[in-house]
């Protein structure tokens, strides 16, 4: 992107430049999330662009995970959790009565903070999603999906000779890439990643970041991270959360170079959090 | 400056020594804790070893049976007087009579009613089964002489196994002369061959004396609190007892003096010239006695050709009479008595005759009951656990159910038996003593255990697995059945096996629903009358026959083996399940 157009967009609409280039995939309007009495997310509105990486940053306990999990309704598994407001994926309300949660989660995949491969073979880990959704027609097709997903997660070369050994036998970084492969095997449109690198060493982190960079060609990626550098490196849009409030959202470059809000500035310069 | 350094050094070393002390204390505590653990383990192991070895030692004799080999002429008159070879006639014929005749052949001189009864009593009431089977299978045997083995009765069996009395055998070292071949005879040896027998009689006198003395003391104790006529009577009794003691002691003191022998003293038998003489009076070189089996000659017997047997337990205190002992001893000398492995213990049902009683009935009853229990309680228990843990709304109602499941696990089993009696038998009119009812009752008992264990196992599955499954678009049910349940399976299995092992040993509720009934037939269906192993053990332990003691121990052993097998199967299954991940 050229700096000139970017400036123009910013001055014209005050929305992040990236949203001028990419249609929003997920839109949230006036979202409130409660855990019983606790108000975890307060009146949050945000647009998340397609085929780009958006990063959620903020101090611990500010509600990043809570909001992220509400995008594929993972919060449904917590009995006390209640969501109000609108969250739309492709302009369809995902909390609508007639929406099938299982279908939604197939479209909005998730990668968790701690790698959590199934205690099954590597192959089975990747094949599980396509199998339950019936996307593969036959064994050859399934093999193909597994190979493609593992290749995209840049894990194929490391595991192609031991597809039948347990996924839990891989290293932490490999396991996380396996989880990414598992998520992309069902061909989702959005991938939510909750601190995917927090349990990994710098080398494994670098590989995952590379991978995220590649995946953004095709997917809408949302990543929660505690690492400012990581957010700066991989994301195009950054949202800063504080105490359940979305304080500031904008192009990553802008957030890290000229934050508008004092709290954002304090946080990214490491003064609190 | 130096002072400061010195105090610093001093306080340093003080801190160091305090730290060292703390460290030592910690090590000591750790060491103590480990020692307690090892001690507990050793104590537990000792208990188990003691228990097991006791059971094993007691059970040994139940695993062999004794049989006597007989040549039986299968006479047509007894078996098939009409000569039609009708299978029904052959089946119901009196084979026992044939065996008895054949046995009497071995002792042609036995004529008195009592002796004949003693001889017949050696055979088990089921002794003729083999012969019957063979003749029914092959009627051509009628009219021929068949070599067969007949099972001995429980008392005879115990005698042969040496469980009734110890028998000491001595070769005669001198040459012995006999005064006659039948009736009362005197045997004189050139050596002091009977000295040992005499000594054992004297020893028995001494122990009789001390028993009488104790009795006298006891009476004297009672007498102290009485007065008048009663006291005089008791005093007289005491005096009498003391007099007897004095006589016995005098006899004991006169070491070489001849002694008369009766049923209160050890039996001494002399086997000489093909006959057997029971001693009635013993001195060191000579015995007087009655012949139990007539001698074949009145010649002097050379040293080494005759022998003396001493039965340590007096006739009055054992269940095998001297006469029976002599019969068995003669048969055994002829090499006709053999011990072999008691396969029938595993192939027969219960019986009131110890030598015929087997565990198969109880074993099959237990298997059928366990099967019903497993088929009912495993699916119901696991499904209930899954529902409660994964799908049930968390409200008062489910909380109430949960609390009560835990309560049920602690209800005494007899209550379940009463419940079974009231509901299954009286209300639903199901058959008494049937494995189906036993299985139902025990399933009720096993359910809480299985539910609790399964819930714990399901809860122990990390939530991340569930989230992972949901995250790729699995429905809740798919997540549970594809991921949670397989991971929980080993835990569920463990719980189920524990529940089953408990159920296998369960006795009280089964007694309530009538499974304590004496069932001879091996049950062949879920609705037939049956017993189960633990109940059979319970009833056997109650029976007066000594032979049942060994049978009880053997049945316990079978139960234990059954349990070990079950646990082994469980371990194998668990490995299987674990390997799948
Ligand atoms: N299951 C729950 N029940 C009740 N409160 C919850 C639950 N999960 C989270 N919360 C609360 O909601 C708030 C937001 O939590 P959330 O996990 O979203 O924070 P976060 O931004 O992801 O923090 P971190 O960076 O530490 O992961 C916190 O105050 C937390 O205590
Ligand atoms: Mg979080």
CSV table of N, CA and C and ligand atoms in Angstrom, one decimal, chain A residues 35 38 40 58-67 78 80 113 194-195 224 226, ligand 1:
chain,number,residue,atom,x,y,z
A,35,UNK,N,-20.2,-12.7,32.7
A,35,UNK,CA,-20.1,-14.0,33.4
A,35,UNK,C,-20.9,-13.9,34.7
A,38,UNK,N,-20.5,-10.6,36.5
A,38,UNK,CA,-19.4,-9.9,36.1
A,38,UNK,C,-19.5,-9.4,34.7
A,40,UNK,N,-17.8,-8.5,31.6
A,40,UNK,CA,-16.4,-8.8,31.1
A,40,UNK,C,-16.1,-7.9,29.9
A,58,UNK,N,-3.7,-6.2,25.2
A,58,UNK,CA,-4.2,-5.6,26.4
A,58,UNK,C,-3.8,-6.3,27.6
A,59,UNK,N,-3.9,-5.7,28.8
A,59,UNK,CA,-3.4,-6.4,30.0
A,59,UNK,C,-4.2,-7.6,30.3
A,60,UNK,N,-3.7,-8.4,31.1
A,60,UNK,CA,-4.3,-9.7,31.5
A,60,UNK,C,-5.7,-9.4,32.1
A,61,UNK,N,-6.7,-10.2,31.8
A,61,UNK,CA,-8.0,-10.1,32.4
A,61,UNK,C,-8.8,-9.0,31.8
A,62,UNK,N,-8.4,-8.4,30.7
A,62,UNK,CA,-9.2,-7.3,30.1
A,62,UNK,C,-10.3,-7.8,29.2
A,63,UNK,N,-10.4,-9.1,28.9
A,63,UNK,CA,-11.5,-9.6,28.1
A,63,UNK,C,-11.2,-10.0,26.7
A,64,UNK,N,-9.9,-10.1,26.3
A,64,UNK,CA,-9.5,-10.4,25.0
A,64,UNK,C,-10.0,-11.8,24.6
A,65,UNK,N,-9.7,-12.8,25.5
A,65,UNK,CA,-10.1,-14.2,25.2
A,65,UNK,C,-11.7,-14.2,25.2
A,66,UNK,N,-12.3,-13.5,26.1
A,66,UNK,CA,-13.7,-13.6,26.2
A,66,UNK,C,-14.4,-13.1,24.9
A,67,UNK,N,-13.9,-12.0,24.3
A,67,UNK,CA,-14.4,-11.6,23.1
A,67,UNK,C,-14.1,-12.5,21.9
A,78,UNK,N,-19.7,-22.2,28.6
A,78,UNK,CA,-19.6,-21.8,29.9
A,78,UNK,C,-21.0,-21.4,30.3
A,80,UNK,N,-22.4,-19.8,32.7
A,80,UNK,CA,-22.8,-18.5,33.3
A,80,UNK,C,-22.6,-17.4,32.3
A,113,UNK,N,-4.5,-21.4,23.3
A,113,UNK,CA,-3.2,-21.0,23.9
A,113,UNK,C,-2.3,-22.1,24.1
A,194,UNK,N,-5.8,-17.8,20.2
A,194,UNK,CA,-5.7,-17.2,21.5
A,194,UNK,C,-4.3,-17.5,22.0
A,195,UNK,N,-3.4,-16.4,21.9
A,195,UNK,CA,-2.0,-16.6,22.4
A,195,UNK,C,-1.4,-17.9,21.9
A,224,UNK,N,-4.8,-13.2,19.6
A,224,UNK,CA,-4.6,-12.5,20.8
A,224,UNK,C,-3.2,-12.7,21.2
A,226,UNK,N,0.3,-11.3,23.9
A,226,UNK,CA,0.8,-10.4,24.9
A,226,UNK,C,2.1,-9.8,24.4
C,1,LIG,N1,-15.4,-18.8,33.0
C,1,LIG,C1,-15.4,-17.6,33.6
C,1,LIG,N2,-16.2,-17.3,34.7
C,1,LIG,C2,-16.2,-16.1,35.3
C,1,LIG,N3,-15.4,-15.1,34.9
C,1,LIG,C3,-14.6,-15.3,33.9
C,1,LIG,C4,-14.5,-16.6,33.2
C,1,LIG,N4,-13.6,-16.5,32.3
C,1,LIG,C5,-13.0,-15.2,32.4
C,1,LIG,N5,-13.6,-14.5,33.4
C,1,LIG,C6,-13.4,-13.1,33.8
C,1,LIG,O1,-13.6,-12.3,32.7
C,1,LIG,C7,-12.5,-11.4,32.6
C,1,LIG,C8,-11.9,-11.4,31.2
C,1,LIG,O2,-11.2,-12.7,31.1
C,1,LIG,P1,-10.4,-13.1,29.8
C,1,LIG,O3,-10.1,-14.5,30.0
C,1,LIG,O4,-11.2,-12.7,28.6
C,1,LIG,O5,-9.2,-12.2,29.9
C,1,LIG,P2,-7.9,-12.1,28.9
C,1,LIG,O6,-7.9,-10.7,28.4
C,1,LIG,O7,-8.0,-13.2,28.0
C,1,LIG,O8,-6.7,-12.3,29.9
C,1,LIG,P3,-5.3,-13.1,29.6
C,1,LIG,O9,-4.5,-12.1,28.8
C,1,LIG,O10,-4.8,-13.2,31.0
C,1,LIG,O11,-5.7,-14.3,29.0
C,1,LIG,C9,-11.6,-11.6,33.7
C,1,LIG,O12,-11.8,-10.7,34.7
C,1,LIG,C10,-11.9,-13.0,34.2
C,1,LIG,O13,-11.8,-13.1,35.6
